[in-house]
Each structure stands twice: as C-alpha cells, then as structure tokens.
Amino acid sequence: MNKFLIVGLGNIGNEYAHTRHNIGFDVVMAFVRKHGGSLETGRLAYKAEVRWKGRIFVCICPTTYMNRSGAAVKYWMDKEKVAIENVLVILDDLALPLSKLRLRPSGSDAGHNGLRDIQAVLGSQAYPRLRFGIGNDFPKGRQADFVLSKWLPDEEPVVMKKIEKCVEIIESVATVGLGGTMTAVNNLDFGS
C-alpha cells in the first residue's frame, strides 16, 4: 500500500488561524475532513491518518511553529517509513499571485522559513511542495503583518476554490503521480 506524508505548514495558536501564513494547515484540514478523518494531538504535530483508493495519507500540521517544521517532518517520515518522494509540503508563497498554485518536485526554500528548516533537517531539497500563492500586496517593511493577516472578504471565494483544488491535487499526486499532476496544476489561473 502506498503511503504519503502530507504536511501543512503554519503556526499554532488562535491568533494565526486562517491567516495567509497558515494556508497549509487549512488545506490539510480540508483534505482530512473530506476523507472523514480528524486531526489529533501527536508528537510534534496534529496528525490524522486517512485511507483512500488503496493509499494511506499521514497528514500533519506541525506544532513546532513554522521555523522548526523540519523536526516534525523528519519524525513522521521516519516513524511512518515514508519515502522523501512521497512527502508533499503545502505552504504559502508571497512570490505567487493569489490566482496561482505551483507544484514542484524539489527546489530551494525561496526564503520560506518552514522550507528552510525542513531542508536543513532532511539535508535535501528533493521533496515535493505545493505553493499556494498569497500575493504580495503590502507596503515596504510590512511583510510579516501581511502574511500573518486574515484573508480579505473579496479574496475568500478564490481562497476557498484553491483549497478545494489543493485537496484534489493531493489525491492526484497519489493516484496520477507528480508529473501528470504538475502539468495540470501549474497552468491553472484562479483569476483574482
């Protein structure tokens, strides 16, 4: 049976819930909910295990805070014996407009502290990641305030559509494969 580790990046605490920086948590929660699971407190993360179409999805939202996500990813990879190519990290991306998603098999951290820590702990960049564009409409020097802010009312419909699509992308990566899924995903435009 194929096993996947689905990692949603974010920060714990009510003040961070449903902010741009926590979109990884929101996607993982939507995936788990769709498949009838529920996140429970586990070591270094909230964790759920769901089964779908002969696959096992170990889904985690690290409770280590964003810049220490690597410890949780490594722990659950080792504990569940998940190969690095079957890890999918979902994160926010300032460099992408809100209308875009980007699926990649590997790559740099692009300044994202969560990815930076995962790559440092794993000693590799060779794990798939799904980048959720959050835009970059903020005044100079206000990046932290922007990423930790909630979505604007006019952005919410696009965000909800993208979350639904991300759930489908997770399913597609596990069934169709990364290559076929990337071709379809990277050309999508959710128009904002």
Tab-separated table of C-alpha atoms in Angstrom:
chain	number	residue	atom	x	y	z
A	1	MET	CA	0.000	0.000	0.000
A	2	ASN	CA	1.432	3.410	-0.982
A	3	LYS	CA	1.954	5.760	1.942
A	4	PHE	CA	2.194	9.549	1.734
A	5	LEU	CA	3.088	12.205	4.277
A	6	ILE	CA	1.036	15.353	3.713
A	7	VAL	CA	2.469	18.339	5.595
A	8	GLY	CA	0.599	21.613	6.033
A	9	LEU	CA	2.842	24.431	7.208
A	10	GLY	CA	1.575	27.031	9.657
A	11	ASN	CA	1.781	28.272	13.222
A	12	ILE	CA	-0.245	27.048	16.183
A	13	GLY	CA	-2.462	29.399	18.166
A	14	ASN	CA	-5.811	31.077	17.570
A	15	GLU	CA	-4.142	34.327	16.522
A	16	TYR	CA	-2.680	32.523	13.479
A	17	ALA	CA	-5.778	30.535	12.496
A	18	HIS	CA	-6.895	31.094	8.892
A	19	THR	CA	-4.148	33.610	8.123
A	20	ARG	CA	-2.222	33.645	4.855
A	21	HIS	CA	0.803	32.023	6.511
A	22	ASN	CA	-1.392	29.159	7.808
A	23	ILE	CA	-2.874	28.125	4.471
A	24	GLY	CA	-1.001	24.805	4.693
A	25	PHE	CA	-2.928	23.951	7.876
A	26	ASP	CA	-6.220	24.908	6.185
A	27	VAL	CA	-5.525	22.674	3.165
A	28	VAL	CA	-4.584	19.668	5.323
A	29	MET	CA	-7.686	20.158	7.487
A	30	ALA	CA	-9.890	20.295	4.368
A	31	PHE	CA	-8.300	17.097	2.996
A	32	VAL	CA	-8.719	15.247	6.303
A	33	ARG	CA	-12.315	16.456	6.683
A	34	LYS	CA	-13.225	15.368	3.123
A	35	HIS	CA	-11.956	11.865	3.862
A	36	GLY	CA	-13.738	11.527	7.207
A	37	GLY	CA	-10.688	11.848	9.433
A	38	SER	CA	-9.863	14.145	12.308
A	39	LEU	CA	-6.614	15.653	13.490
A	40	GLU	CA	-5.425	14.515	16.916
A	41	THR	CA	-2.540	15.762	19.009
A	42	GLY	CA	0.549	13.714	18.180
A	43	ARG	CA	4.273	14.091	18.663
A	44	LEU	CA	5.412	17.452	17.238
A	45	ALA	CA	2.207	17.781	15.175
A	46	TYR	CA	-1.525	17.448	14.907
A	47	LYS	CA	-1.907	14.206	12.967
A	48	ALA	CA	-4.548	12.253	11.097
A	49	GLU	CA	-4.341	9.115	9.019
A	50	VAL	CA	-6.794	8.614	6.186
A	51	ARG	CA	-7.127	5.875	3.592
A	52	TRP	CA	-8.362	6.446	0.080
A	53	LYS	CA	-8.122	4.344	-3.093
A	54	GLY	CA	-5.635	1.913	-1.569
A	55	ARG	CA	-3.357	4.658	-0.283
A	56	ILE	CA	-2.522	5.793	3.228
A	57	PHE	CA	-2.190	9.505	3.892
A	58	VAL	CA	-0.437	10.505	7.101
A	59	CYS	CA	-1.435	14.157	7.423
A	60	ILE	CA	0.344	16.509	9.799
A	61	CYS	CA	0.213	20.141	10.874
A	62	PRO	CA	3.447	20.685	12.835
A	63	THR	CA	3.036	22.191	16.312
A	64	THR	CA	6.668	23.315	16.353
A	65	TYR	CA	5.986	26.717	14.773
A	66	MET	CA	6.865	27.391	11.167
A	67	ASN	CA	10.628	27.856	11.518
A	68	ARG	CA	11.048	24.486	13.285
A	69	SER	CA	8.883	22.350	10.978
A	70	GLY	CA	11.770	20.086	9.974
A	71	ALA	CA	11.761	18.147	13.258
A	72	ALA	CA	8.101	17.178	12.796
A	73	VAL	CA	8.564	16.219	9.142
A	74	LYS	CA	11.607	14.057	9.896
A	75	TYR	CA	9.959	12.398	12.908
A	76	TRP	CA	6.817	11.392	10.979
A	77	MET	CA	8.768	10.368	7.855
A	78	ASP	CA	10.878	8.030	9.984
A	79	LYS	CA	8.046	6.754	12.189
A	80	GLU	CA	5.737	6.027	9.240
A	81	LYS	CA	8.548	4.949	6.875
A	82	VAL	CA	7.536	7.398	4.138
A	83	ALA	CA	9.976	7.904	1.261
A	84	ILE	CA	11.020	11.507	0.632
A	85	GLU	CA	9.393	11.495	-2.815
A	86	ASN	CA	6.058	10.674	-1.112
A	87	VAL	CA	6.204	13.738	1.124
A	88	LEU	CA	4.096	16.707	-0.003
A	89	VAL	CA	4.572	20.020	1.809
A	90	ILE	CA	1.858	22.660	1.397
A	91	LEU	CA	2.831	26.262	2.085
A	92	ASP	CA	2.085	29.908	1.406
A	93	ASP	CA	4.112	31.745	-1.240
A	94	LEU	CA	4.484	35.536	-1.408
A	95	ALA	CA	6.144	35.326	-4.828
A	96	LEU	CA	2.993	33.916	-6.437
A	97	PRO	CA	-0.168	35.936	-7.019
A	98	LEU	CA	-3.333	34.829	-5.245
A	99	SER	CA	-4.566	33.411	-8.563
A	100	LYS	CA	-1.803	30.769	-8.740
A	101	LEU	CA	-0.724	27.424	-7.322
A	102	ARG	CA	2.658	25.876	-8.083
A	103	LEU	CA	3.540	22.188	-7.683
A	104	ARG	CA	7.226	21.246	-7.804
A	105	PRO	CA	9.182	18.010	-7.208
A	106	SER	CA	12.002	19.872	-5.411
A	107	GLY	CA	13.661	23.267	-5.201
A	108	SER	CA	15.062	25.970	-2.989
A	109	ASP	CA	13.370	27.350	0.108
A	110	ALA	CA	12.822	30.694	-1.722
A	111	GLY	CA	13.120	32.498	1.603
A	112	HIS	CA	10.372	30.477	3.322
A	113	ASN	CA	11.445	29.691	6.901
A	114	GLY	CA	9.420	26.479	7.082
A	115	LEU	CA	11.037	25.059	3.944
A	116	ARG	CA	14.456	26.286	5.058
A	117	ASP	CA	14.177	24.285	8.286
A	118	ILE	CA	12.797	21.174	6.569
A	119	GLN	CA	15.676	21.235	4.080
A	120	ALA	CA	18.243	21.740	6.848
A	121	VAL	CA	16.878	18.840	8.919
A	122	LEU	CA	16.389	16.460	5.970
A	123	GLY	CA	19.618	17.521	4.275
A	124	SER	CA	17.742	17.605	0.971
A	125	GLN	CA	15.586	19.782	-1.262
A	126	ALA	CA	14.264	16.730	-3.111
A	127	TYR	CA	10.726	16.569	-1.731
A	128	PRO	CA	7.559	17.762	-3.490
A	129	ARG	CA	5.927	21.002	-2.428
A	130	LEU	CA	2.678	22.727	-3.304
A	131	ARG	CA	2.991	26.503	-3.143
A	132	PHE	CA	-0.234	28.432	-2.550
A	133	GLY	CA	0.062	31.971	-3.933
A	134	ILE	CA	-0.916	34.597	-1.370
A	135	GLY	CA	0.160	37.675	-3.345
A	136	ASN	CA	2.416	40.430	-2.096
A	137	ASP	CA	0.197	43.493	-1.820
A	138	PHE	CA	1.783	45.113	1.217
A	139	PRO	CA	3.775	48.282	1.927
A	140	LYS	CA	7.549	48.071	2.188
A	141	GLY	CA	8.633	46.597	5.517
A	142	ARG	CA	5.187	45.134	6.299
A	143	GLN	CA	5.715	41.572	5.047
A	144	ALA	CA	5.240	39.961	8.493
A	145	ASP	CA	1.976	41.827	9.065
A	146	PHE	CA	0.763	40.772	5.615
A	147	VAL	CA	1.497	37.046	5.913
A	148	LEU	CA	0.001	36.935	9.420
A	149	SER	CA	-3.167	38.750	8.317
A	150	LYS	CA	-6.503	37.137	7.543
A	151	TRP	CA	-7.868	36.994	4.005
A	152	LEU	CA	-9.854	39.984	2.772
A	153	PRO	CA	-13.573	39.329	2.133
A	154	ASP	CA	-13.121	39.680	-1.646
A	155	GLU	CA	-10.239	37.150	-1.563
A	156	GLU	CA	-12.146	34.457	0.331
A	157	PRO	CA	-14.034	32.964	-2.669
A	158	VAL	CA	-10.731	32.459	-4.542
A	159	VAL	CA	-9.083	31.016	-1.421
A	160	MET	CA	-11.929	28.520	-0.935
A	161	LYS	CA	-11.729	27.400	-4.596
A	162	LYS	CA	-7.973	26.977	-4.301
A	163	ILE	CA	-8.290	24.958	-1.076
A	164	GLU	CA	-10.750	22.615	-2.832
A	165	LYS	CA	-8.335	22.299	-5.760
A	166	CYS	CA	-5.436	21.580	-3.377
A	167	VAL	CA	-7.415	18.669	-1.913
A	168	GLU	CA	-7.845	17.307	-5.455
A	169	ILE	CA	-4.128	17.866	-6.113
A	170	ILE	CA	-3.177	15.756	-3.081
A	171	GLU	CA	-5.416	12.974	-4.404
A	172	SER	CA	-3.976	13.320	-7.910
A	173	VAL	CA	-0.347	13.219	-6.746
A	174	ALA	CA	-1.139	9.903	-5.034
A	175	THR	CA	-3.010	8.375	-7.987
A	176	VAL	CA	-1.832	10.022	-11.234
A	177	GLY	CA	1.644	10.925	-9.998
A	178	LEU	CA	3.562	14.141	-9.565
A	179	GLY	CA	4.452	14.700	-13.235
A	180	GLY	CA	0.934	14.430	-14.616
A	181	THR	CA	-0.475	16.490	-11.786
A	182	MET	CA	2.119	19.258	-12.216
A	183	THR	CA	1.217	19.751	-15.864
A	184	ALA	CA	-2.429	20.378	-14.995
A	185	VAL	CA	-1.858	22.439	-11.840
A	186	ASN	CA	0.849	24.840	-12.893
A	187	ASN	CA	-1.277	26.229	-15.737
A	188	LEU	CA	-4.322	26.934	-13.571
A	189	ASP	CA	-5.383	30.528	-13.013
A	190	PHE	CA	-7.973	31.296	-10.378
A	191	GLY	CA	-8.277	34.929	-11.511
A	192	SER	CA	-8.322	37.263	-8.526
